CSV table of C-alpha atoms in Angstrom, one decimal:
chain,number,residue,atom,x,y,z
A,96,GLN,CA,-25.5,20.7,-3.6
A,97,VAL,CA,-23.4,18.7,-2.1
A,98,GLN,CA,-22.4,16.2,-4.4
A,99,LEU,CA,-19.3,12.8,-3.3
A,100,GLN,CA,-17.2,11.5,-5.6
A,101,GLU,CA,-15.3,8.0,-4.9
A,102,SER,CA,-12.1,6.8,-6.4
A,103,GLY,CA,-10.0,4.0,-6.3
A,104,PRO,CA,-8.9,0.5,-7.2
A,105,GLY,CA,-11.8,-2.3,-8.8
A,106,LEU,CA,-9.4,-4.5,-8.2
A,107,VAL,CA,-6.7,-5.5,-4.4
A,108,LYS,CA,-5.1,-8.9,-4.3
A,109,PRO,CA,-5.6,-10.4,-0.6
A,110,SER,CA,-3.1,-8.8,1.7
A,111,GLU,CA,-2.9,-6.1,-0.1
A,112,THR,CA,-3.8,-3.0,1.1
A,113,VAL,CA,-7.1,-0.5,-0.8
A,114,SER,CA,-7.4,2.5,-0.5
A,115,LEU,CA,-10.9,5.5,-1.6
A,116,THR,CA,-11.0,9.0,-1.9
A,117,CYS,CA,-14.0,11.1,-1.8
A,118,THR,CA,-13.7,14.4,-3.2
A,119,VAL,CA,-16.2,16.4,-1.3
A,120,SER,CA,-18.3,19.3,-4.2
A,121,GLY,CA,-20.9,22.6,-3.9
A,122,TYR,CA,-19.4,22.2,-0.1
A,123,SER,CA,-16.5,23.2,1.7
A,124,PHE,CA,-14.8,21.6,4.1
A,125,SER,CA,-13.7,24.1,7.6
A,126,SER,CA,-18.0,24.6,7.0
A,127,GLY,CA,-18.4,21.2,9.0
A,128,TYR,CA,-20.2,18.2,8.7
A,129,HIS,CA,-19.0,14.0,9.5
A,130,TRP,CA,-18.0,12.6,6.4
A,131,VAL,CA,-18.7,9.4,6.3
A,132,TRP,CA,-17.7,5.7,4.8
A,133,VAL,CA,-20.3,2.3,4.3
A,134,ARG,CA,-19.2,-0.8,2.5
A,135,GLN,CA,-21.8,-2.9,0.8
A,136,PRO,CA,-20.8,-6.7,-0.4
A,137,PRO,CA,-22.7,-7.8,-3.8
A,138,GLY,CA,-26.1,-9.1,-2.7
A,139,LYS,CA,-25.9,-8.2,1.8
A,140,GLY,CA,-26.9,-5.1,3.3
A,141,LEU,CA,-24.2,-1.8,4.0
A,142,GLU,CA,-22.1,-1.7,6.3
A,143,TRP,CA,-20.9,1.6,8.7
A,144,ILE,CA,-16.4,1.8,8.3
A,145,GLY,CA,-16.6,5.2,10.8
A,146,ASN,CA,-16.1,8.6,10.1
A,147,ILE,CA,-14.6,11.2,10.4
A,148,HIS,CA,-15.0,15.3,10.8
A,149,HIS,CA,-13.7,18.0,9.6
A,150,THR,CA,-11.5,18.9,12.4
A,151,GLY,CA,-9.7,14.4,11.7
A,152,ASN,CA,-10.9,13.5,14.5
A,153,THR,CA,-12.4,10.2,14.1
A,154,TYR,CA,-14.2,7.0,15.0
A,155,SER,CA,-14.0,3.3,12.8
A,156,ASN,CA,-16.3,0.8,13.1
A,157,PRO,CA,-15.0,-1.8,15.7
A,158,SER,CA,-15.0,-4.6,13.6
A,159,LEU,CA,-12.8,-2.7,11.8
A,160,LYS,CA,-10.6,-0.5,13.4
A,161,SER,CA,-8.3,-2.0,13.8
A,162,ARG,CA,-7.6,-2.4,9.7
A,163,VAL,CA,-9.0,0.7,9.4
A,164,THR,CA,-8.2,3.8,9.0
A,165,ILE,CA,-9.8,7.6,7.6
A,166,SER,CA,-8.4,10.7,7.3
A,167,VAL,CA,-9.1,14.2,5.3
A,168,ASP,CA,-7.8,16.7,3.3
A,169,THR,CA,-9.1,19.8,3.7
A,170,SER,CA,-6.9,21.3,0.7
A,171,LYS,CA,-8.7,19.0,-1.2
A,172,ASN,CA,-11.7,18.7,-0.4
A,173,GLN,CA,-11.1,15.4,-0.2
A,174,PHE,CA,-11.5,12.7,2.8
A,175,SER,CA,-9.3,8.5,2.1
A,176,LEU,CA,-9.9,5.9,3.6
A,177,LYS,CA,-7.1,3.1,3.6
A,178,LEU,CA,-8.1,-0.7,4.3
A,179,ILE,CA,-5.0,-2.8,5.0
A,180,SER,CA,-4.3,-6.4,4.8
A,181,VAL,CA,-7.9,-7.2,3.1
A,182,THR,CA,-9.1,-10.1,2.2
A,183,ALA,CA,-12.9,-12.0,0.4
A,184,ALA,CA,-15.2,-10.7,2.5
A,185,ASP,CA,-13.1,-7.3,1.5
A,186,THR,CA,-14.9,-7.6,-1.1
A,187,ALA,CA,-17.4,-4.5,-1.7
A,188,VAL,CA,-18.5,-1.6,-3.4
A,189,TYR,CA,-17.5,1.4,-1.1
A,190,TYR,CA,-19.6,4.5,-0.3
A,191,CYS,CA,-19.2,8.0,0.8
A,192,THR,CA,-21.9,9.7,2.4
A,193,LYS,CA,-21.4,12.4,4.8
A,194,GLY,CA,-23.4,13.4,8.1
A,195,TYR,CA,-24.8,11.4,11.1
A,196,TYR,CA,-28.2,10.5,8.7
A,197,HIS,CA,-27.0,9.9,5.0
A,198,SER,CA,-29.0,12.3,3.0
A,199,VAL,CA,-25.8,12.2,0.5
A,200,TRP,CA,-24.5,9.2,-1.6
A,201,GLY,CA,-21.7,8.5,-3.8
A,202,GLN,CA,-22.5,6.6,-6.8
A,203,GLY,CA,-20.0,4.2,-4.8
A,204,THR,CA,-16.7,2.4,-6.3
A,205,LEU,CA,-17.0,-2.2,-6.4
A,206,VAL,CA,-13.6,-2.8,-4.8
A,207,THR,CA,-12.6,-6.7,-5.7
A,208,VAL,CA,-10.4,-8.9,-3.4
A,209,SER,CA,-9.1,-11.5,-5.5
A,210,SER,CA,-5.1,-12.4,-6.7
B,126,GLU,CA,-23.1,-1.5,19.6
B,127,ILE,CA,-26.7,-1.7,19.2
B,128,VAL,CA,-28.2,-4.0,17.0
B,129,LEU,CA,-30.7,-2.9,13.8
B,130,THR,CA,-33.8,-6.4,13.4
B,131,GLN,CA,-35.7,-6.3,10.5
B,132,SER,CA,-39.2,-7.8,9.4
B,133,PRO,CA,-40.1,-9.3,7.7
B,134,GLY,CA,-37.5,-10.4,5.0
B,135,THR,CA,-39.3,-10.5,2.6
B,136,LEU,CA,-42.9,-8.3,2.1
B,137,SER,CA,-45.1,-9.9,-0.9
B,138,LEU,CA,-47.8,-7.1,-1.3
B,139,SER,CA,-49.8,-5.2,-4.8
B,140,PRO,CA,-49.7,-1.9,-6.1
B,141,GLY,CA,-51.9,-0.5,-4.4
B,142,GLU,CA,-51.6,-1.7,-1.0
B,143,ARG,CA,-50.2,-1.0,2.0
B,144,ALA,CA,-46.9,-1.5,3.3
B,145,THR,CA,-45.6,-2.2,6.8
B,146,LEU,CA,-41.8,-2.0,7.6
B,147,SER,CA,-40.3,-3.0,10.7
B,148,CYS,CA,-37.2,-2.3,12.3
B,149,ARG,CA,-36.4,-3.0,16.1
B,150,ALA,CA,-32.9,-2.2,17.8
B,151,SER,CA,-31.7,-4.2,21.0
B,152,GLN,CA,-31.7,-1.3,22.7
B,153,SER,CA,-33.1,2.6,23.4
B,154,VAL,CA,-32.4,4.4,20.3
B,155,GLY,CA,-32.2,8.1,22.2
B,156,GLY,CA,-33.0,11.3,19.8
B,157,ASN,CA,-35.8,9.1,17.8
B,158,SER,CA,-32.0,8.9,16.3
B,159,LEU,CA,-33.6,6.4,13.0
B,160,ALA,CA,-33.3,7.0,9.9
B,161,TRP,CA,-35.1,4.6,6.2
B,162,TYR,CA,-33.3,4.2,3.0
B,163,GLN,CA,-34.5,3.3,0.2
B,164,GLN,CA,-32.3,1.1,-2.1
B,165,LYS,CA,-33.1,0.2,-6.0
B,166,PRO,CA,-30.5,-2.3,-7.3
B,167,GLY,CA,-26.7,-0.7,-8.8
B,168,GLN,CA,-27.8,1.9,-6.6
B,169,ALA,CA,-26.6,4.0,-3.7
B,170,PRO,CA,-29.4,4.0,-1.1
B,171,ARG,CA,-32.2,7.6,-1.0
B,172,LEU,CA,-32.6,8.5,2.5
B,173,LEU,CA,-36.8,8.7,2.7
B,174,ILE,CA,-37.6,9.5,6.7
B,175,TYR,CA,-34.6,11.2,9.5
B,176,GLY,CA,-35.3,10.8,14.1
B,177,ALA,CA,-38.3,8.9,13.4
B,178,SER,CA,-40.7,11.1,11.4
B,179,ASN,CA,-39.6,13.0,9.3
B,180,ARG,CA,-39.6,13.0,5.8
B,181,ALA,CA,-36.4,14.4,3.9
B,182,THR,CA,-36.7,16.5,0.7
B,183,GLY,CA,-38.2,15.6,-2.0
B,184,ILE,CA,-39.5,12.1,-0.6
B,185,PRO,CA,-44.0,11.1,-1.2
B,186,ASP,CA,-46.1,12.0,1.6
B,187,ARG,CA,-47.1,7.8,0.8
B,188,PHE,CA,-43.7,7.5,2.8
B,189,GLY,CA,-44.2,8.0,6.8
B,190,GLY,CA,-41.4,7.2,9.9
B,191,SER,CA,-43.4,6.4,13.0
B,192,GLY,CA,-42.0,4.6,16.9
B,193,SER,CA,-39.1,5.6,19.2
B,194,GLY,CA,-37.0,3.6,21.9
B,195,THR,CA,-37.2,0.4,20.5
B,196,ASP,CA,-39.9,-0.3,18.2
B,197,PHE,CA,-40.0,2.0,15.0
B,198,THR,CA,-42.2,1.3,11.8
B,199,LEU,CA,-42.1,2.3,7.4
B,200,THR,CA,-45.5,3.1,5.6
B,201,ILE,CA,-46.1,3.0,2.3
B,202,SER,CA,-50.1,4.0,2.4
B,203,ARG,CA,-50.3,3.3,-1.1
B,204,LEU,CA,-47.8,1.0,-3.4
B,205,GLU,CA,-46.0,2.7,-6.5
B,206,PRO,CA,-45.0,-0.1,-8.8
B,207,GLU,CA,-41.5,1.6,-8.6
B,208,ASP,CA,-41.7,0.9,-4.8
B,209,PHE,CA,-40.8,-2.5,-4.7
B,210,VAL,CA,-37.0,-2.6,-4.0
B,211,VAL,CA,-35.3,-3.3,-0.5
B,212,TYR,CA,-35.5,-0.4,2.7
B,213,PHE,CA,-33.8,-0.1,5.8
B,214,CYS,CA,-32.9,0.8,8.8
B,215,GLN,CA,-30.1,2.6,10.9
B,216,GLN,CA,-29.6,4.1,14.0
B,217,TYR,CA,-27.5,8.0,14.4
B,218,ASP,CA,-28.1,7.4,18.1
B,219,GLU,CA,-24.7,5.1,19.1
B,220,SER,CA,-21.0,4.8,17.6
B,221,PRO,CA,-20.6,2.1,15.5
B,222,TYR,CA,-24.0,3.6,13.6
B,223,THR,CA,-25.7,0.1,12.3
B,224,PHE,CA,-27.8,-0.4,9.6
B,225,GLY,CA,-30.6,-3.4,10.0
B,226,GLN,CA,-30.0,-6.5,7.5
B,227,GLY,CA,-32.9,-4.8,4.9
B,228,THR,CA,-37.1,-5.3,4.0
B,229,ASN,CA,-37.7,-6.5,0.6
B,230,LEU,CA,-40.7,-4.9,-1.5
B,231,GLU,CA,-41.7,-7.7,-3.6
B,232,ILE,CA,-45.0,-8.0,-6.2
B,233,LYS,CA,-47.0,-10.5,-5.2
């Protein structure tokens, strides 16, 4: 079955860029689906960041759009999130998931923004 | 964007009772494109319901979803101890695919 695994730095300094990668196993990217990033600040709710289709078409939440880039590497079965100019408000657990409704999730990776 | 408002914020019930959680959208959600998730502490969300009323694979039949348009409901018919966690609704009709703020189901 499909499995997702996030990876990335745990700690980032304010104003820097955080880059996260989601590795997909058990499914071929070229077969379809949207691949999604969602985040959750500690003790708070879920925020949908954006998605990318295997063709490379992307959509990002307007609340973050100018700071977010989502890309895909079909040769590695991976998709990535880059968030620039981070602040403490970007501290969150970042999840990768798939589809319009999300039946499979990664375990999440905590990104802490602190100097 | 479509804003989802969940109520109540916290629901206090006892095991064996029936729980009714509400999710109201700021505009109509087309195609009943509404999902419900359960989240236990320290874990990723788990899909319970999609298409407003369809149970996801492996979800017990005590979980049920209903509603259309702007008003949706998640019902848990007989609460088990492991059900006392947080629940989120999400619309996937219109980008960005927004979530509600969550309902915390706690033991009374």
